[in-house]
Amino acid sequence: PTRRSSDLCYIILLRAKLTHKTYMKGEYQMINIEIKDAEKVNGETSAFLSFPYDSELVGIMRNQTRRFWHAKEKVWEIPIKRLAEVVQLMGKREITITGEYQKKERVAIVPDGFEFKTKPFEHQIEGFEYGLKYDRFLLGDEQGLGKTKQVIDIAVAKKISKGYKHCLIICGVNGLKYNWEAEIDVHSNESSHILGTRYLKNGKAKIGSNKDKLADLINLPDSYFLITNVETLRDKDIQDTLKELTADGTIEMAAIDEIHKCKNPASQQGKGILKVLPETRIAMTGTPLMNTPLDLFIVLKWLGFERHSFYQFKKYYCIMGGFGG
């Protein structure tokens, strides 16, 4: 289910005090669900599930990618976001739900000292405010609506509010590197550097080899924005270096432009993308779904919304077979 439909489903569950009654082996299989704040599962509002021992139910809980077993109280704990799916898997058993779940609305706080260098349109302000509230999302505005400016403004605001050191821009189309360099100059007062840039004796710039790009990552320039093309991530040493730089907080934000061009998880660049995991991640494309649902795997996996492997994703969401399948 989508996030929006899931939220609706949770609310229905809680308001209706969902109860499925059916006999199993002559007895009710009672499942008690309590909603409360907890910190074991990533600090999220959680659901505590208790039930008499049942191998099938235990198997369902053990297969959840995010869950915690409280041995002393003999209860399972899962994030509230997983509740609807788990209840569906449990089938027609008697279920009681107590507690409350209220979706907390995040408020966008524009940091002191931030000012737009160029005036945004109304939809760009909306995208900017969304980017201040959420660290990972798909920016799916159509071509020509100014996704680049929105990402630049979000990156600059997060540098002020969170002290980000570097923002990495990965271009799905090689020629976009120069467009980003120009747009950053237009829409911000920050400097940018295209990885691997070297200057000839006549002063002209050229993009060097992967060895030059790796050297830039090892000795990072002062520029806040670092720009490269996705093909750079085919290099194993660059992959590992970017993994370290994002893990230790040196690069705290990344945006992938035209991410639909990078849809093959078996490719070296696909594997490289999934190693670049900073705090803030913005996927950018006006056409996230080109042909099949499989096109969405890299997008959802990189953003952290998909827990399955590619094989599991394909089995879970797709009916394979027929022409082209």
C-alpha angles and dihedrals in degrees: 000000000000119000091253095050090044092055089051090049092053092051091050091049094052098042094047094046085226113232125180112185121197133137121246118183089343095301138082115255095222117206118187119197122190121188116211143135114274139158106214095090105053092302093286129140102273143200120227114210125196129174140150112279110285121163093214094052092045089052091052091052095045090053092058110107092215116041140115129212117217101203096187096052092031094227134128120229123206134167114268088241090068097048100092094051093046093049089051091052091050091063127197104351130128107274128182123189127197133175131044136279119198120176107230112224111223118224121217111233115195107212120242111262096030118125130168109248090202123030113259127218118242094260090050091054088052091051091046092052091047089053091054091054099044130043099200127040147124114256101207103172113145121258113287097026095105108257090158094059092048092054092046092051092047091049093050092047091050091049088058098041101037103023095242113187101200140007117205120213115198114193119209088200116052097220092057091078091082093044090055091048090054095043093051089054091049099045103034145028092232124109125236136204129200106218113249095022112157129175126229124220090263090057096252118136125232133178111245132206130292086267089062091047091051090049089055091052092049091049102030118206120234092252114117095213117060115191131195141146123256093246087070088071091066088080111093095211091051090048092053094045093050089048090056094044093052094042094053094045098250089120106034100170136040134178124192113206118208089007091173086076088065100056101127110095091187093061122093092244090049090053089045093054091055090057094056100083113156124163095263119045126175121185113202128201139118090210108045093160112051104161118339138010087259087075088072097059098087092044095050095039094050092048090052097242095111121065099176125097114244090261092050091045091054093048094044102046107022137066103212125206139064126074112357093356 
